[in-house]
PDB file of C-alpha atoms in Angstrom:
ATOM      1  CA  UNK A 123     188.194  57.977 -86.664  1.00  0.00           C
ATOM      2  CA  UNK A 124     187.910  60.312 -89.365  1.00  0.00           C
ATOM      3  CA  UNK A 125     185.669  63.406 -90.026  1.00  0.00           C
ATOM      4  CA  UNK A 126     183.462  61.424 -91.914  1.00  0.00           C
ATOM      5  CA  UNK A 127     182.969  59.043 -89.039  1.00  0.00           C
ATOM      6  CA  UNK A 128     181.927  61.658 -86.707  1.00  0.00           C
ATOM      7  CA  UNK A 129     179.045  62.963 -89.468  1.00  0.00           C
ATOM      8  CA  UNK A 130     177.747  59.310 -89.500  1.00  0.00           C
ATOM      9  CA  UNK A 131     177.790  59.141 -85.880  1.00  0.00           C
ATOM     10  CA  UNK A 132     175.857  62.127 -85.422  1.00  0.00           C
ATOM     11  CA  UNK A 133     173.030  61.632 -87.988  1.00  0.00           C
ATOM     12  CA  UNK A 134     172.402  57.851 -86.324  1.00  0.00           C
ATOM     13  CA  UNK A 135     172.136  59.620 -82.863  1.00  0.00           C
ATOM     14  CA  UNK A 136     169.618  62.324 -84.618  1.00  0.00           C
ATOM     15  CA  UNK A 137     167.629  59.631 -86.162  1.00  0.00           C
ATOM     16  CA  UNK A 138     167.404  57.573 -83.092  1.00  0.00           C
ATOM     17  CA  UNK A 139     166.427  61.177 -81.181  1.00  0.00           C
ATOM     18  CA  UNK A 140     163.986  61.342 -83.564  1.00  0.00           C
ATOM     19  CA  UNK A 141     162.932  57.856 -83.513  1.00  0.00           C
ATOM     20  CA  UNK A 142     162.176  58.524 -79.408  1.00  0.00           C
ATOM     21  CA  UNK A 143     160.134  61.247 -80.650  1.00  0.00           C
ATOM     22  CA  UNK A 144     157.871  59.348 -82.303  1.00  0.00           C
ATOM     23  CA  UNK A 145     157.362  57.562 -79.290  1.00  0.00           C
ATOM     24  CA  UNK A 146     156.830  60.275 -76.786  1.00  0.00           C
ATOM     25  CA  UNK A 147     155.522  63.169 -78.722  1.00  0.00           C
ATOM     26  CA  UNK A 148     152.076  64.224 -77.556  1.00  0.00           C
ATOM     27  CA  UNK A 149     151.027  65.725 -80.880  1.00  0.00           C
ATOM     28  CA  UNK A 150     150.313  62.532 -82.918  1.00  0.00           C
ATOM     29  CA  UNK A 151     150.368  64.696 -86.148  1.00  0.00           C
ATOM     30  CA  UNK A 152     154.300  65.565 -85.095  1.00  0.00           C
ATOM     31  CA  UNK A 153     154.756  61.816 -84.331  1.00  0.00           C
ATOM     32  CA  UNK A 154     153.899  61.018 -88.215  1.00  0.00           C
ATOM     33  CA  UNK A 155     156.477  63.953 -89.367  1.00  0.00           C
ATOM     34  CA  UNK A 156     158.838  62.112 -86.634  1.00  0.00           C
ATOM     35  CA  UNK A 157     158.473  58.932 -88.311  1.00  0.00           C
ATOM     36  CA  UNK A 158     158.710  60.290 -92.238  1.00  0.00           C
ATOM     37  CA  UNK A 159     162.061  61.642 -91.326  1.00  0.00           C
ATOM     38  CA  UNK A 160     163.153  58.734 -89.471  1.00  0.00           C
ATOM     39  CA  UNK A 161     163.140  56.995 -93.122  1.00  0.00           C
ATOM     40  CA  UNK A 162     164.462  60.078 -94.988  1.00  0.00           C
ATOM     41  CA  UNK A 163     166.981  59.763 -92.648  1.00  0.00           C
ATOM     42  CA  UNK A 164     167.594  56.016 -93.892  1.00  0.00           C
ATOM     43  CA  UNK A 165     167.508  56.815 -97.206  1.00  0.00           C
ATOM     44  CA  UNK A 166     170.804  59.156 -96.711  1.00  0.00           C
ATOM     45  CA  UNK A 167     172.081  55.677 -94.932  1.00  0.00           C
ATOM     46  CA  UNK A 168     171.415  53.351 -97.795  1.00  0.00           C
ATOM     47  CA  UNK A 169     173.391  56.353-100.021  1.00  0.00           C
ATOM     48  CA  UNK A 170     176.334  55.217 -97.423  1.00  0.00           C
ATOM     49  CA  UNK A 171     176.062  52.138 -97.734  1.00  0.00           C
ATOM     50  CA  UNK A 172     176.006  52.232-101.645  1.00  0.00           C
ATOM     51  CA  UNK A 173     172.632  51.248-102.207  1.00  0.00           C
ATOM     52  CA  UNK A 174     171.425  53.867-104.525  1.00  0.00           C
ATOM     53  CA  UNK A 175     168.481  52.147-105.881  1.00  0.00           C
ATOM     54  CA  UNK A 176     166.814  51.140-102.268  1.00  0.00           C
ATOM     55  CA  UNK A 177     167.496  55.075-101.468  1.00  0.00           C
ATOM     56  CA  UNK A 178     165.372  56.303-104.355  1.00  0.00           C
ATOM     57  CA  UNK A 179     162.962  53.978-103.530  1.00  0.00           C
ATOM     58  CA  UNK A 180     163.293  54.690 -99.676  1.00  0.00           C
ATOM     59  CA  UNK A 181     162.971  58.337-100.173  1.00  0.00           C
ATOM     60  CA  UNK A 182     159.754  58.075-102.944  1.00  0.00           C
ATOM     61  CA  UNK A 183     158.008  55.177-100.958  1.00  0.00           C
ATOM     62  CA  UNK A 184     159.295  55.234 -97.212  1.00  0.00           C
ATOM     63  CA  UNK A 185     159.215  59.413 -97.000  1.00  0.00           C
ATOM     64  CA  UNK A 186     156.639  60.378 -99.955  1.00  0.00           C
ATOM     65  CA  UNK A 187     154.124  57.999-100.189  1.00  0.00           C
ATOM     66  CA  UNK A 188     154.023  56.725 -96.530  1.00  0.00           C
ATOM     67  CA  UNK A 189     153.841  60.424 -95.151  1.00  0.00           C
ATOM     68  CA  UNK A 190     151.168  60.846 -97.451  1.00  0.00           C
ATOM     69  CA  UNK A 191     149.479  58.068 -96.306  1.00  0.00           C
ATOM     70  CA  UNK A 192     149.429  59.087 -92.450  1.00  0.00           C
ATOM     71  CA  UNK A 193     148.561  62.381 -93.102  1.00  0.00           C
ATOM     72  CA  UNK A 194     145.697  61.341 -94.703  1.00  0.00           C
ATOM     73  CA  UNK A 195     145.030  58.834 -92.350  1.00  0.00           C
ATOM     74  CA  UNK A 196     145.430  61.553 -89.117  1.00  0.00           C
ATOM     75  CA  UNK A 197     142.994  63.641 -91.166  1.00  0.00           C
ATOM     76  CA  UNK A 198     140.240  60.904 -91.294  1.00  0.00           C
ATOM     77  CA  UNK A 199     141.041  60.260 -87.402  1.00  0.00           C
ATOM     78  CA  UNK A 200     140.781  63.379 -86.362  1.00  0.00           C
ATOM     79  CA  UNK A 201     144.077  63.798 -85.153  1.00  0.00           C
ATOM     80  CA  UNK A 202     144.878  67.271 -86.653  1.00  0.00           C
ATOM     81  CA  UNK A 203     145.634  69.385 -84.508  1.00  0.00           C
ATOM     82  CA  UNK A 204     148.898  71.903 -84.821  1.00  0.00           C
ATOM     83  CA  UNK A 205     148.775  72.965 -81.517  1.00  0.00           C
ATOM     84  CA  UNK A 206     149.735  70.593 -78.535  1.00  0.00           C
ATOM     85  CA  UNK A 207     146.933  68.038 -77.856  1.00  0.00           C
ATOM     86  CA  UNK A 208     146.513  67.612 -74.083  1.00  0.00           C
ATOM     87  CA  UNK A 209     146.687  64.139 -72.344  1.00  0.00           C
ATOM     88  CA  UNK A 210     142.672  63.779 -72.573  1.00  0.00           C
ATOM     89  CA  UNK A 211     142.702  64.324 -75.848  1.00  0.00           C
ATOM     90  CA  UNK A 212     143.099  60.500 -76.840  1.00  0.00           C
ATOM     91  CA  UNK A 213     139.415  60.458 -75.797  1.00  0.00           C
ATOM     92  CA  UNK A 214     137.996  63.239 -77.123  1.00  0.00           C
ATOM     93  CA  UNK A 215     137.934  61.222 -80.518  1.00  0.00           C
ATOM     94  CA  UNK A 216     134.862  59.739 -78.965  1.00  0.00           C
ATOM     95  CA  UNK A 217     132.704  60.662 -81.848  1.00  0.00           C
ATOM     96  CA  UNK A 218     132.360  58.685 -84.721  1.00  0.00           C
ATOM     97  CA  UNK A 219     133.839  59.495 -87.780  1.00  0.00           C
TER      98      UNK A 219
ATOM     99  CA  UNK B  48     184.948  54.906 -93.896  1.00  0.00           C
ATOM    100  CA  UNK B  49     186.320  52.537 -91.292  1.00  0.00           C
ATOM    101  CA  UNK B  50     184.978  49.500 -89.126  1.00  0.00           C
ATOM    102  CA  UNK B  51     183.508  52.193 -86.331  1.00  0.00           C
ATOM    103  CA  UNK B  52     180.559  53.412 -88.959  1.00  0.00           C
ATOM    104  CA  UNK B  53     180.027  50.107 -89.543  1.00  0.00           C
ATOM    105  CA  UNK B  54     179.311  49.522 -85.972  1.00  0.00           C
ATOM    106  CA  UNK B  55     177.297  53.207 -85.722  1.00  0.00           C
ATOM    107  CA  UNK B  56     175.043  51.741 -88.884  1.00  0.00           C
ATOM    108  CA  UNK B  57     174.343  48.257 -86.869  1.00  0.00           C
ATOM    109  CA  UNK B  58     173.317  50.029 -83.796  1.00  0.00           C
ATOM    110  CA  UNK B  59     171.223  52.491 -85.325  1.00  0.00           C
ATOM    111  CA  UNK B  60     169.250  49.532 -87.161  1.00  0.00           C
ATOM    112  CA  UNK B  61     169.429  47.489 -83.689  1.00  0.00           C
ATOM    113  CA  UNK B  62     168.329  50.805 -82.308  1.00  0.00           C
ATOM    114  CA  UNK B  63     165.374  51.400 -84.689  1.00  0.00           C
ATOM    115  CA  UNK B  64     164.265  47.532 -84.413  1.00  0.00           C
ATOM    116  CA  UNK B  65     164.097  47.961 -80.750  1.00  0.00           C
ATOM    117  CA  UNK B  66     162.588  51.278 -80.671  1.00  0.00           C
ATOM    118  CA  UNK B  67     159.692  50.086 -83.074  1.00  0.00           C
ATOM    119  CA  UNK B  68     159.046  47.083 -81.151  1.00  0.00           C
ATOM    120  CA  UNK B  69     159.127  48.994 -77.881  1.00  0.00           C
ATOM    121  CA  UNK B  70     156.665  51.111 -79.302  1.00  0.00           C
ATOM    122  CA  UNK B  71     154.209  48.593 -80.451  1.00  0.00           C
ATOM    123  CA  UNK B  72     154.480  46.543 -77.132  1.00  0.00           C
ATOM    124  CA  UNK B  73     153.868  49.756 -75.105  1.00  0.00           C
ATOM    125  CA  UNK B  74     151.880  52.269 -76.628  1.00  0.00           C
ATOM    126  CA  UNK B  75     148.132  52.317 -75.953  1.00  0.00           C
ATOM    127  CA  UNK B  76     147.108  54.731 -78.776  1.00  0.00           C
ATOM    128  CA  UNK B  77     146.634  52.503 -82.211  1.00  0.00           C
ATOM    129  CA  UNK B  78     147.731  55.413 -84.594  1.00  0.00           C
ATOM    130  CA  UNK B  79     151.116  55.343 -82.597  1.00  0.00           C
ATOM    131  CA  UNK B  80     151.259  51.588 -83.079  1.00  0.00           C
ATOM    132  CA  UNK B  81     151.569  51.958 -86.923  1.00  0.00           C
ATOM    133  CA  UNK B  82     154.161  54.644 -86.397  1.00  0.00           C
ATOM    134  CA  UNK B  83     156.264  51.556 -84.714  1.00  0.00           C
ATOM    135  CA  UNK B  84     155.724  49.665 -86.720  1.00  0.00           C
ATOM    136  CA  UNK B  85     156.633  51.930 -89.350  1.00  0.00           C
ATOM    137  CA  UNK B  86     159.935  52.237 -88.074  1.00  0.00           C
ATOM    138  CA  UNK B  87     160.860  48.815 -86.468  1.00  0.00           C
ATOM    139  CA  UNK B  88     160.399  48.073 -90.848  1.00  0.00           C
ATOM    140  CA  UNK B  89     162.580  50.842 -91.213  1.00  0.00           C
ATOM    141  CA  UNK B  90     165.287  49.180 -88.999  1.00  0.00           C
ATOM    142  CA  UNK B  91     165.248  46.004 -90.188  1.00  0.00           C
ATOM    143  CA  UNK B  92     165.607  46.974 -94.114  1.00  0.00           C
ATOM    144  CA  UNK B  93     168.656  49.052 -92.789  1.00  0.00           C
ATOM    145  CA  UNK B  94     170.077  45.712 -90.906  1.00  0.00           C
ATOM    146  CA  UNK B  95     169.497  43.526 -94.221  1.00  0.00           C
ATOM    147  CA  UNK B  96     171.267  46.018 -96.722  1.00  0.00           C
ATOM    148  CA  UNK B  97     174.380  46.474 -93.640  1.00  0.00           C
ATOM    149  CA  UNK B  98     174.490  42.354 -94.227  1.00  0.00           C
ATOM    150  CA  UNK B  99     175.841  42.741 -98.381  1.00  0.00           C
ATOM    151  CA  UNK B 100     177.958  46.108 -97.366  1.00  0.00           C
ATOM    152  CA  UNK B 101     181.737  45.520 -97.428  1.00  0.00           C
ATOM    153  CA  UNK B 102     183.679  48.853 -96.933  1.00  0.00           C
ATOM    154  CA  UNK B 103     186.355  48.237-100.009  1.00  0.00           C
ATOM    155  CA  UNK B 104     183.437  47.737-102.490  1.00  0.00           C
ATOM    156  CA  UNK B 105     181.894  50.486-104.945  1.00  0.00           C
ATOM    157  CA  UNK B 106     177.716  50.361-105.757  1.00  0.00           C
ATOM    158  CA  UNK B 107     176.694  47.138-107.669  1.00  0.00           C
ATOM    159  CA  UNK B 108     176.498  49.222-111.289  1.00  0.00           C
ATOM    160  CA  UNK B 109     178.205  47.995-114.108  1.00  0.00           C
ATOM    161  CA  UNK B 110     179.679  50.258-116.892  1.00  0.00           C
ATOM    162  CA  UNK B 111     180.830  49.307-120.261  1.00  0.00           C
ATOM    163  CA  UNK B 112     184.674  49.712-120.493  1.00  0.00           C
ATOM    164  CA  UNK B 113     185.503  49.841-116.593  1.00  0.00           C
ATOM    165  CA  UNK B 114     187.215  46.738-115.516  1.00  0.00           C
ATOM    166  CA  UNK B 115     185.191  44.398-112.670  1.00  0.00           C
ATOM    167  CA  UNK B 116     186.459  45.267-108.712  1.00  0.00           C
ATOM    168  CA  UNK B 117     184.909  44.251-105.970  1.00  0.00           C
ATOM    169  CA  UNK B 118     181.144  45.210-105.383  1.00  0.00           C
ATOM    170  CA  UNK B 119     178.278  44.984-102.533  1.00  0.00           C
ATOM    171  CA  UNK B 120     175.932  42.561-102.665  1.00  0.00           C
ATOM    172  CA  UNK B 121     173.172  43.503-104.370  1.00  0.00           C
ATOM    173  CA  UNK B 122     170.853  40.558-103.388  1.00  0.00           C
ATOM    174  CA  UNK B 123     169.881  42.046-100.230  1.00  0.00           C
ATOM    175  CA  UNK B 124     169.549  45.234-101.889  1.00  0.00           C
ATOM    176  CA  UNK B 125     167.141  44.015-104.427  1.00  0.00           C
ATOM    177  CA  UNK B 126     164.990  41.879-101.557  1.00  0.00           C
ATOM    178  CA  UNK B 127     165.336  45.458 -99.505  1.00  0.00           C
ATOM    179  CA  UNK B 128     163.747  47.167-102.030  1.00  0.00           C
ATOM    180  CA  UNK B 129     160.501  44.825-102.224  1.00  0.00           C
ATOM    181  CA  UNK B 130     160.125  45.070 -98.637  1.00  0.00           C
ATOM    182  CA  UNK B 131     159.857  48.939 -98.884  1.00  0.00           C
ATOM    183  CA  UNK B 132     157.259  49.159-101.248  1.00  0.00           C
ATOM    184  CA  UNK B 133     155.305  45.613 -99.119  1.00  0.00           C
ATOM    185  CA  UNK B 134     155.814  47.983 -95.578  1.00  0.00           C
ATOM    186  CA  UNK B 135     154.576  51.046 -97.928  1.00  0.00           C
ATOM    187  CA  UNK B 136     151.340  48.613 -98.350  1.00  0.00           C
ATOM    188  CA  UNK B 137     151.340  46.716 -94.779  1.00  0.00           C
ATOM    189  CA  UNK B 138     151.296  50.570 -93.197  1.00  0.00           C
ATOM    190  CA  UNK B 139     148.473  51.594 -95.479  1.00  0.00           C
ATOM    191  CA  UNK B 140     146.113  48.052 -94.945  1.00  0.00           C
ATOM    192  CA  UNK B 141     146.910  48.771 -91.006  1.00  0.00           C
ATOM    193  CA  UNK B 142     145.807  52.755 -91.392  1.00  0.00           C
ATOM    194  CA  UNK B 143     142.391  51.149 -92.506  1.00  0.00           C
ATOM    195  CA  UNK B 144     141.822  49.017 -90.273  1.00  0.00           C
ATOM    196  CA  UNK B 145     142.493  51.646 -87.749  1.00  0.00           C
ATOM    197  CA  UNK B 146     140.172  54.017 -89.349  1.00  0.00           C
ATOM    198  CA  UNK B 147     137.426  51.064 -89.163  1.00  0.00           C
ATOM    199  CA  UNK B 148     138.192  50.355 -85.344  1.00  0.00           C
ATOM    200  CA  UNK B 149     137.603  53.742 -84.624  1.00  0.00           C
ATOM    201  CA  UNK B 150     134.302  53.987 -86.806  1.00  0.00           C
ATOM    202  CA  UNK B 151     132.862  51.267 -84.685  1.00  0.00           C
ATOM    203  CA  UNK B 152     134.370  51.900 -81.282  1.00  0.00           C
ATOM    204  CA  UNK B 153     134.940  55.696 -81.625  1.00  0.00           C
ATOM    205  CA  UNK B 154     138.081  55.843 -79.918  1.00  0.00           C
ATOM    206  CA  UNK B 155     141.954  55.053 -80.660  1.00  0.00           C
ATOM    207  CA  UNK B 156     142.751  54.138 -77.758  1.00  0.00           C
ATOM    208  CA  UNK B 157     143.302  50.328 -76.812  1.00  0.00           C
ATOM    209  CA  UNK B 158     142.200  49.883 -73.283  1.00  0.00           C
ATOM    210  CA  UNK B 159     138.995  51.762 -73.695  1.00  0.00           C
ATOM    211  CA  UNK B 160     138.487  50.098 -77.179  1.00  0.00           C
ATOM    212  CA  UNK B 161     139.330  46.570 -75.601  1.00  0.00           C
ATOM    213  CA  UNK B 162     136.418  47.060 -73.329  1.00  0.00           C
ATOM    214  CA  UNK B 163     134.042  47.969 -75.208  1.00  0.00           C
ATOM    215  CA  UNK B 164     134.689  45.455 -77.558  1.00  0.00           C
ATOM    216  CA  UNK B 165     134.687  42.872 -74.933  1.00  0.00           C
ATOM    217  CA  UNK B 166     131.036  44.681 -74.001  1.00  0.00           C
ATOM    218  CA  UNK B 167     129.894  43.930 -77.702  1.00  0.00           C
ATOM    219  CA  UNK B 168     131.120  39.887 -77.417  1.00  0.00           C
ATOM    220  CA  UNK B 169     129.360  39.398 -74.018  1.00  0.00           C
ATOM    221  CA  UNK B 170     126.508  41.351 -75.592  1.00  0.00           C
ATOM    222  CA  UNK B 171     126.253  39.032 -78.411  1.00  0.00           C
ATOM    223  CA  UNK B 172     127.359  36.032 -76.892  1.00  0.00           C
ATOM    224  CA  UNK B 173     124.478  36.610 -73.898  1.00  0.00           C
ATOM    225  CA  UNK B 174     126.875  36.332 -71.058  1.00  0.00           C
ATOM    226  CA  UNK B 175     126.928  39.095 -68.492  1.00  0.00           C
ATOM    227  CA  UNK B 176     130.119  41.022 -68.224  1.00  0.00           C
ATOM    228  CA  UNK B 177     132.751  40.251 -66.041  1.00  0.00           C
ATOM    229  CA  UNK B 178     132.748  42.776 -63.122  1.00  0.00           C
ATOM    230  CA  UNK B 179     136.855  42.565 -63.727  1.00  0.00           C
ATOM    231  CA  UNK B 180     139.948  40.446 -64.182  1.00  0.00           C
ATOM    232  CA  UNK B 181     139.526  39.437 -60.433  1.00  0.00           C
ATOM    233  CA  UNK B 182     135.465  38.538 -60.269  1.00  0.00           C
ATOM    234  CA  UNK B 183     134.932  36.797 -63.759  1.00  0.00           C
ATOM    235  CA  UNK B 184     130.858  36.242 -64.149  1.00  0.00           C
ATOM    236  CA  UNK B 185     131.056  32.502 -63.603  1.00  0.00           C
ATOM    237  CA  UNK B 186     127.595  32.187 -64.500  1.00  0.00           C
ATOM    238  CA  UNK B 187     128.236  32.423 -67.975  1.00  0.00           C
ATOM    239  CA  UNK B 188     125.146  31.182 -69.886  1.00  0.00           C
ATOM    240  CA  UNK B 189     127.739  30.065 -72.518  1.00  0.00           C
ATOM    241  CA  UNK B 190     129.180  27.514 -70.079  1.00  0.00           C
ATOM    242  CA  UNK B 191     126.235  26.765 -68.342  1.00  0.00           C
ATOM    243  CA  UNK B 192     124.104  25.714 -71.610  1.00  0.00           C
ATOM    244  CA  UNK B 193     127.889  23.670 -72.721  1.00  0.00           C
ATOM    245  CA  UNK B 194     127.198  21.460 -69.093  1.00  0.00           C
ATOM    246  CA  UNK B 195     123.606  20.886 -69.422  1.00  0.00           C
TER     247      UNK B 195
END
């Protein structure tokens, strides 16, 4: 097991921390970032893997265009919020939008 | 790079597949649910270019005047990189409909928006709501009008 080994090892236990995030973050705005650097994250694992083409793509589609598309789409929700939402706040979005 | 990162790649797309679909089966809010989905995708594109890797090969580019070694399969690659740009557009149609749902049912979240859409049917449908799971409304005119 070589140095390099240990670096890969690392980032897929940060991306699967991160992945968890997504999943158990109360701030749904901080889930999205979760989630756009869950496939940045990929993208640096297609460059392993010797797939530069899908990383470009994975890094302008997966990370650019997607984040852009959930931050949009958390804006026309109503879902942002920097600070912490509480556990009721799932409901507040009771108003239409 | 040995056999062991091959291993660490496979279970961090096993990971992220599981994760994702974890996520989707579980979560209540529907914003969340496209975030799982989001990255189950993400997981299985990772799994499908790990299927054309091999660890003595260099990146499927030809040059003039270097002689032909071993490369990785590129097929996978190429079908990897439509189903980027396809999850790109799958995320974005499912971000719509969620904006929609919560236009007409004002909230995000599913058991409250279950209800009320199961409100709206009996509504429509002129059947009185079921008091719950346990005490359906038997006397559904829907059945009743079907019998005579």
């Amino acid at each position: 097991m070589s140095w390099a080994d240990l670096i890969v090892l690392l980032m897929v236990v940060l991306v699967l921390a991160t992945a968890f995030a997504t999943l158990f973050l109360r701030n749904l705005l901080g889930a999205a970032v979760a989630t756009t650097l869950v496939s940045l994250a990929v993208s640096v694992f297609y460059v392993i893997l010797r797939a530069p083409d899908v990383a470009l793509t994975e890094a302008a589609v997966g990370a650019g265009l997607s984040g852009l598309l959930l931050a949009l789409a958390a804006k026309r929700l109503g879902l942002w919020h920097i600070e912490v939402q509480e556990a009721g706040l799932d409901e507040r979005g009771d108003d239409p939008c | 790079m040995t056999e062991f990162t091959l291993y660490t790649f496979l279970a961090a797309s096993l990971g992220l597949i599981a994760i994702g679909i974890g996520g989707v089966i579980l979560s209540r809010n529907l914003f969340r649910i496209v975030l799982a989905l989001s990255i189950a995708e993400a997981g299985g594109n990772l799994l499908l270019v790990l299927i054309g890797f091999r660890h003595d090969a260099i990146a499927p580019i030809i040059e003039p005047g270097r002689a032909l070694t071993t490369m990785v399969d590129s097929i996978p690659q190429a079908m990897v990189l439509t189903s980027i740009v396809i999850g790109a557009g799958v995320q974005a149609l499912a971000l719509a409909l969620a904006i929609r749902a919560r236009a007409s049912y004002g909230t995000l979240d599913m058991g409250i928006m279950r209800a009320r859409m199961e409100a709206d049917i009996n509504r429509v449908a002129g059947a009185e709501s079921a008091a719950s799971l346990h005490a359906p409304a038997s006397s559904s005119t829907l059945l009743t009008e079907r019998k005579a």
